């Protein structure tokens, strides 16, 4: 290889204004090396000899087909003035003339320090995941990742708040993160030729987007929220699997091209079909529907059913079908599963620890799915797929679907499919009946049948653990289950504050018989870490037997015969329980083991209390595991503000706690989750322990701000939690956990009160809905109006008001936001007061407008109304339904 000319000779004695090198060109503040065969080598030599001058480069291009590209990237973060960086492959061609992908699969983490970078091109490389450092580039405006192998975008992709152009064309994206809706500055979005099957509703929040290309994907539908993109000029949806499109797309005021060619559209809303900018060629318009083939069946064709979010049922016919719910749950009903048409009702429920009983070390990964009619049976197996929040991948854990038959819970044989992001992981199983289902992560269970001839059982978590059943150990075959919980030396040292203590993994043995074995069963456990048979001091070794019902750990060393090899300890037992081998100088080892076992079940968490910047009366409360606090706050900081998180506290999985507003602040709603003035929470480590609450002040805020607080208190402690674990509390209240400040700012001259709409508005009394389904009263509507704020136009459009009506309201009440909101909301309410579905329409409009918080508040008010109505019916003896289903729940 020819040597690079002397840099000083090539650059001269001046700065990097105009210079030439053999094989590379450095002009002004630009360094274009991607067109030269050894550009990376030249960059490294140039950087070594003239580092200070090269560090001022603002535009850099490198060839990612070169072997030295990985070595070169280590120096790039030192170019702190860099504004544009192009790291593209595709410069080399294979024997057939096709462009070869670049070798990049990741980037150094310190790329995130390029704070001036506004343009990044990573096209034609081999990325399967977007490097985490990319979302740290706060100034980035253009990001190109075309022609890679991306299967997902990171959850925090919305952090790139200055992005105006993003292209991920020609990748393998299957879905999009909800945070994509946070890209408020985005003007061009190209996601063509991927594998997208659905779009999040949040894509409708890209209000500045002018060009959106979703062509060449697998979309069967698009969200109605696309109608919010009022800046959109071009929307490309051709070459998908669309069977329908929202009619509201025709009302986009700036749309000049809507490409729907080559889809499966058989009918088009008249508003779209008559629009001159719509392209429809290649659709089977007017043709009969041809069912799509099921993923699970290669021989038959099944129709697909997609219930919309407002529906709570679907129908199964003898022909079978595949059903995909809006929440991600999927069903496969094979042909012949039903002998006649059956209507299936479904709903998702928040897990209640009163009847959702978790075992020790279980982790809840989903809400509860209820399917009715309960107990219905089919002629063939029905397949269920439930999405779940993926736990950290641990070898000692497994994911299962758990079902409740009205009296007890049992685990189903489950297969896990890991597709896309963690939230898209699916737990798949055959369901024996229709009832209640949820997904949990449990300790791995190794099972075997023990015949009279005996057998051997190994742990798949730790193959050094085994149980030997000799011949004659039982008269009748019985089933035995083995579980192992590893405990690291670091965990043990942190809990006991004793670096000298060591312990083996915990071993749990159980069986399906209450009768002890006829002959002793031999158990082999590995010696604690750092202990061998040659260095063993037997006086320090303790074998513990755990009785979790009595919450005790007993030292049984003197009651068994311990045999030792170089690596293992062996002993014999006749009944099963928990066993734990300790190596320590401590004397009261049972009490120490009890403390360690308790701590292994506790989660360290922080509480956060944030107020929405645009509406301080809206308070977000959340309990977050400590390792997730920073990512959670990072997602919320653009919309919320508040104090630092609380100090770390410890909670059990499924433990109840309460939030109480104090010192002059009250809850501004009659909520069903409010108990004695406190908001009830249940902590589940892998679910969102979050609620948004509206608060008011006890005093008039026109004169001064109110400085209050929210305190968190422990509630009822779950079963089998030792008493002394509940005593470690701070402050005078033994159940107190933490307190965070809440401040309601001083009110400016506010127009109107709840009961007197301003500017002379006088609306007749309104009651939306009905007594059975729950009312929204005029007072409720006034409360809702106070929370709408600047989103009133979007909400009005989603409620069905025309763009002209919205403009007229805005003009008639210009410079008076309260009047605009009241006029919009009450005009719609008067027009729809006799519509039995008007409340559901209002909830849907709030969701489509990105105001899930208001939708949740309305649903709570309606649910509370339903509960009061049912209670009144029962009091007067008119309740004719006393179903076995309700009885089953009540029994639990």
PDB file of N, CA, C and O in Angstrom, residues 80-84 111-120 133-143 159-165 185:
ATOM      1  N   UNK A  80     -15.746  17.447  17.864  1.00  0.00           N
ATOM      2  CA  UNK A  80     -16.868  18.027  18.610  1.00  0.00           C
ATOM      3  C   UNK A  80     -17.649  19.075  17.829  1.00  0.00           C
ATOM      4  O   UNK A  80     -18.742  19.448  18.234  1.00  0.00           O
ATOM      5  N   UNK A  81     -17.092  19.552  16.693  1.00  0.00           N
ATOM      6  CA  UNK A  81     -17.801  20.547  15.886  1.00  0.00           C
ATOM      7  C   UNK A  81     -18.619  19.907  14.768  1.00  0.00           C
ATOM      8  O   UNK A  81     -19.247  20.618  13.979  1.00  0.00           O
ATOM      9  N   UNK A  82     -18.628  18.595  14.709  1.00  0.00           N
ATOM     10  CA  UNK A  82     -19.250  17.885  13.608  1.00  0.00           C
ATOM     11  C   UNK A  82     -20.739  18.195  13.526  1.00  0.00           C
ATOM     12  O   UNK A  82     -21.465  18.071  14.500  1.00  0.00           O
ATOM     13  N   UNK A  83     -21.175  18.589  12.328  1.00  0.00           N
ATOM     14  CA  UNK A  83     -22.587  18.880  12.093  1.00  0.00           C
ATOM     15  C   UNK A  83     -23.242  17.851  11.184  1.00  0.00           C
ATOM     16  O   UNK A  83     -24.433  17.601  11.297  1.00  0.00           O
ATOM     17  N   UNK A  84     -22.462  17.288  10.269  1.00  0.00           N
ATOM     18  CA  UNK A  84     -23.003  16.292   9.348  1.00  0.00           C
ATOM     19  C   UNK A  84     -22.051  15.105   9.295  1.00  0.00           C
ATOM     20  O   UNK A  84     -20.844  15.272   9.106  1.00  0.00           O
ATOM     21  N   UNK A 111     -20.638   8.393  20.842  1.00  0.00           N
ATOM     22  CA  UNK A 111     -21.175   9.172  19.732  1.00  0.00           C
ATOM     23  C   UNK A 111     -22.252  10.131  20.226  1.00  0.00           C
ATOM     24  O   UNK A 111     -22.505  11.158  19.605  1.00  0.00           O
ATOM     25  N   UNK A 112     -22.886   9.769  21.340  1.00  0.00           N
ATOM     26  CA  UNK A 112     -23.921  10.633  21.895  1.00  0.00           C
ATOM     27  C   UNK A 112     -23.425  11.980  22.353  1.00  0.00           C
ATOM     28  O   UNK A 112     -24.218  12.872  22.657  1.00  0.00           O
ATOM     29  N   UNK A 113     -22.100  12.162  22.417  1.00  0.00           N
ATOM     30  CA  UNK A 113     -21.535  13.440  22.852  1.00  0.00           C
ATOM     31  C   UNK A 113     -21.390  14.433  21.708  1.00  0.00           C
ATOM     32  O   UNK A 113     -20.937  15.557  21.928  1.00  0.00           O
ATOM     33  N   UNK A 114     -21.762  14.046  20.476  1.00  0.00           N
ATOM     34  CA  UNK A 114     -21.679  14.963  19.328  1.00  0.00           C
ATOM     35  C   UNK A 114     -22.869  15.914  19.361  1.00  0.00           C
ATOM     36  O   UNK A 114     -23.832  15.773  18.606  1.00  0.00           O
ATOM     37  N   UNK A 115     -22.804  16.886  20.229  1.00  0.00           N
ATOM     38  CA  UNK A 115     -23.951  17.744  20.509  1.00  0.00           C
ATOM     39  C   UNK A 115     -24.294  18.692  19.371  1.00  0.00           C
ATOM     40  O   UNK A 115     -25.393  19.252  19.343  1.00  0.00           O
ATOM     41  N   UNK A 116     -23.359  18.904  18.428  1.00  0.00           N
ATOM     42  CA  UNK A 116     -23.638  19.804  17.305  1.00  0.00           C
ATOM     43  C   UNK A 116     -24.191  19.067  16.092  1.00  0.00           C
ATOM     44  O   UNK A 116     -24.585  19.690  15.109  1.00  0.00           O
ATOM     45  N   UNK A 117     -24.221  17.744  16.133  1.00  0.00           N
ATOM     46  CA  UNK A 117     -24.596  16.956  14.968  1.00  0.00           C
ATOM     47  C   UNK A 117     -26.075  17.152  14.634  1.00  0.00           C
ATOM     48  O   UNK A 117     -26.948  16.916  15.463  1.00  0.00           O
ATOM     49  N   UNK A 118     -26.352  17.565  13.400  1.00  0.00           N
ATOM     50  CA  UNK A 118     -27.730  17.767  12.956  1.00  0.00           C
ATOM     51  C   UNK A 118     -28.116  16.813  11.833  1.00  0.00           C
ATOM     52  O   UNK A 118     -29.303  16.686  11.534  1.00  0.00           O
ATOM     53  N   UNK A 119     -27.125  16.155  11.198  1.00  0.00           N
ATOM     54  CA  UNK A 119     -27.401  15.274  10.051  1.00  0.00           C
ATOM     55  C   UNK A 119     -26.593  13.996  10.226  1.00  0.00           C
ATOM     56  O   UNK A 119     -25.369  14.038  10.373  1.00  0.00           O
ATOM     57  N   UNK A 120     -27.295  12.845  10.210  1.00  0.00           N
ATOM     58  CA  UNK A 120     -26.631  11.548  10.364  1.00  0.00           C
ATOM     59  C   UNK A 120     -27.219  10.576   9.347  1.00  0.00           C
ATOM     60  O   UNK A 120     -28.425  10.341   9.314  1.00  0.00           O
ATOM     61  N   UNK A 133     -26.943   5.307  21.445  1.00  0.00           N
ATOM     62  CA  UNK A 133     -26.353   6.650  21.492  1.00  0.00           C
ATOM     63  C   UNK A 133     -27.053   7.612  20.547  1.00  0.00           C
ATOM     64  O   UNK A 133     -26.979   8.831  20.733  1.00  0.00           O
ATOM     65  N   UNK A 134     -27.757   7.101  19.531  1.00  0.00           N
ATOM     66  CA  UNK A 134     -28.390   7.988  18.547  1.00  0.00           C
ATOM     67  C   UNK A 134     -29.442   8.868  19.211  1.00  0.00           C
ATOM     68  O   UNK A 134     -29.571  10.052  18.892  1.00  0.00           O
ATOM     69  N   UNK A 135     -30.198   8.319  20.152  1.00  0.00           N
ATOM     70  CA  UNK A 135     -31.244   9.113  20.798  1.00  0.00           C
ATOM     71  C   UNK A 135     -30.677  10.149  21.762  1.00  0.00           C
ATOM     72  O   UNK A 135     -31.427  10.942  22.320  1.00  0.00           O
ATOM     73  N   UNK A 136     -29.348  10.141  21.971  1.00  0.00           N
ATOM     74  CA  UNK A 136     -28.711  11.177  22.791  1.00  0.00           C
ATOM     75  C   UNK A 136     -28.331  12.397  21.968  1.00  0.00           C
ATOM     76  O   UNK A 136     -27.886  13.406  22.527  1.00  0.00           O
ATOM     77  N   UNK A 137     -28.481  12.324  20.645  1.00  0.00           N
ATOM     78  CA  UNK A 137     -28.083  13.421  19.757  1.00  0.00           C
ATOM     79  C   UNK A 137     -29.198  14.463  19.725  1.00  0.00           C
ATOM     80  O   UNK A 137     -30.043  14.480  18.829  1.00  0.00           O
ATOM     81  N   UNK A 138     -29.184  15.329  20.709  1.00  0.00           N
ATOM     82  CA  UNK A 138     -30.307  16.249  20.929  1.00  0.00           C
ATOM     83  C   UNK A 138     -30.514  17.244  19.801  1.00  0.00           C
ATOM     84  O   UNK A 138     -31.614  17.776  19.640  1.00  0.00           O
ATOM     85  N   UNK A 139     -29.480  17.531  18.994  1.00  0.00           N
ATOM     86  CA  UNK A 139     -29.602  18.530  17.933  1.00  0.00           C
ATOM     87  C   UNK A 139     -29.958  17.919  16.589  1.00  0.00           C
ATOM     88  O   UNK A 139     -30.100  18.645  15.602  1.00  0.00           O
ATOM     89  N   UNK A 140     -30.117  16.618  16.527  1.00  0.00           N
ATOM     90  CA  UNK A 140     -30.302  15.933  15.251  1.00  0.00           C
ATOM     91  C   UNK A 140     -31.586  16.382  14.566  1.00  0.00           C
ATOM     92  O   UNK A 140     -32.656  16.384  15.162  1.00  0.00           O
ATOM     93  N   UNK A 141     -31.460  16.743  13.286  1.00  0.00           N
ATOM     94  CA  UNK A 141     -32.616  17.162  12.499  1.00  0.00           C
ATOM     95  C   UNK A 141     -32.917  16.191  11.354  1.00  0.00           C
ATOM     96  O   UNK A 141     -34.072  16.070  10.940  1.00  0.00           O
ATOM     97  N   UNK A 142     -31.896  15.523  10.847  1.00  0.00           N
ATOM     98  CA  UNK A 142     -32.069  14.573   9.751  1.00  0.00           C
ATOM     99  C   UNK A 142     -31.416  13.255  10.156  1.00  0.00           C
ATOM    100  O   UNK A 142     -30.251  13.224  10.545  1.00  0.00           O
ATOM    101  N   UNK A 143     -32.180  12.161  10.069  1.00  0.00           N
ATOM    102  CA  UNK A 143     -31.665  10.829  10.389  1.00  0.00           C
ATOM    103  C   UNK A 143     -32.088   9.878   9.285  1.00  0.00           C
ATOM    104  O   UNK A 143     -33.274   9.691   9.021  1.00  0.00           O
ATOM    105  N   UNK A 159     -37.238  11.124  21.968  1.00  0.00           N
ATOM    106  CA  UNK A 159     -36.309  12.121  22.509  1.00  0.00           C
ATOM    107  C   UNK A 159     -35.718  13.014  21.417  1.00  0.00           C
ATOM    108  O   UNK A 159     -35.245  14.114  21.711  1.00  0.00           O
ATOM    109  N   UNK A 160     -35.719  12.553  20.165  1.00  0.00           N
ATOM    110  CA  UNK A 160     -35.160  13.344  19.066  1.00  0.00           C
ATOM    111  C   UNK A 160     -36.168  14.413  18.663  1.00  0.00           C
ATOM    112  O   UNK A 160     -36.708  14.434  17.559  1.00  0.00           O
ATOM    113  N   UNK A 161     -36.406  15.330  19.571  1.00  0.00           N
ATOM    114  CA  UNK A 161     -37.508  16.285  19.419  1.00  0.00           C
ATOM    115  C   UNK A 161     -37.282  17.308  18.309  1.00  0.00           C
ATOM    116  O   UNK A 161     -38.235  17.959  17.887  1.00  0.00           O
ATOM    117  N   UNK A 162     -36.045  17.465  17.812  1.00  0.00           N
ATOM    118  CA  UNK A 162     -35.778  18.434  16.747  1.00  0.00           C
ATOM    119  C   UNK A 162     -35.765  17.799  15.362  1.00  0.00           C
ATOM    120  O   UNK A 162     -35.541  18.486  14.373  1.00  0.00           O
ATOM    121  N   UNK A 163     -36.021  16.518  15.293  1.00  0.00           N
ATOM    122  CA  UNK A 163     -35.962  15.802  14.020  1.00  0.00           C
ATOM    123  C   UNK A 163     -37.020  16.333  13.058  1.00  0.00           C
ATOM    124  O   UNK A 163     -38.195  16.428  13.392  1.00  0.00           O
ATOM    125  N   UNK A 164     -36.590  16.680  11.829  1.00  0.00           N
ATOM    126  CA  UNK A 164     -37.521  17.145  10.801  1.00  0.00           C
ATOM    127  C   UNK A 164     -37.670  16.138   9.668  1.00  0.00           C
ATOM    128  O   UNK A 164     -38.668  16.161   8.953  1.00  0.00           O
ATOM    129  N   UNK A 165     -36.670  15.263   9.488  1.00  0.00           N
ATOM    130  CA  UNK A 165     -36.740  14.255   8.422  1.00  0.00           C
ATOM    131  C   UNK A 165     -36.172  12.948   8.958  1.00  0.00           C
ATOM    132  O   UNK A 165     -35.046  12.904   9.455  1.00  0.00           O
ATOM    133  N   UNK A 185     -41.485  18.240  15.660  1.00  0.00           N
ATOM    134  CA  UNK A 185     -40.945  19.036  14.552  1.00  0.00           C
ATOM    135  C   UNK A 185     -40.882  18.260  13.242  1.00  0.00           C
ATOM    136  O   UNK A 185     -40.526  18.829  12.200  1.00  0.00           O
TER     137      UNK A 185
END
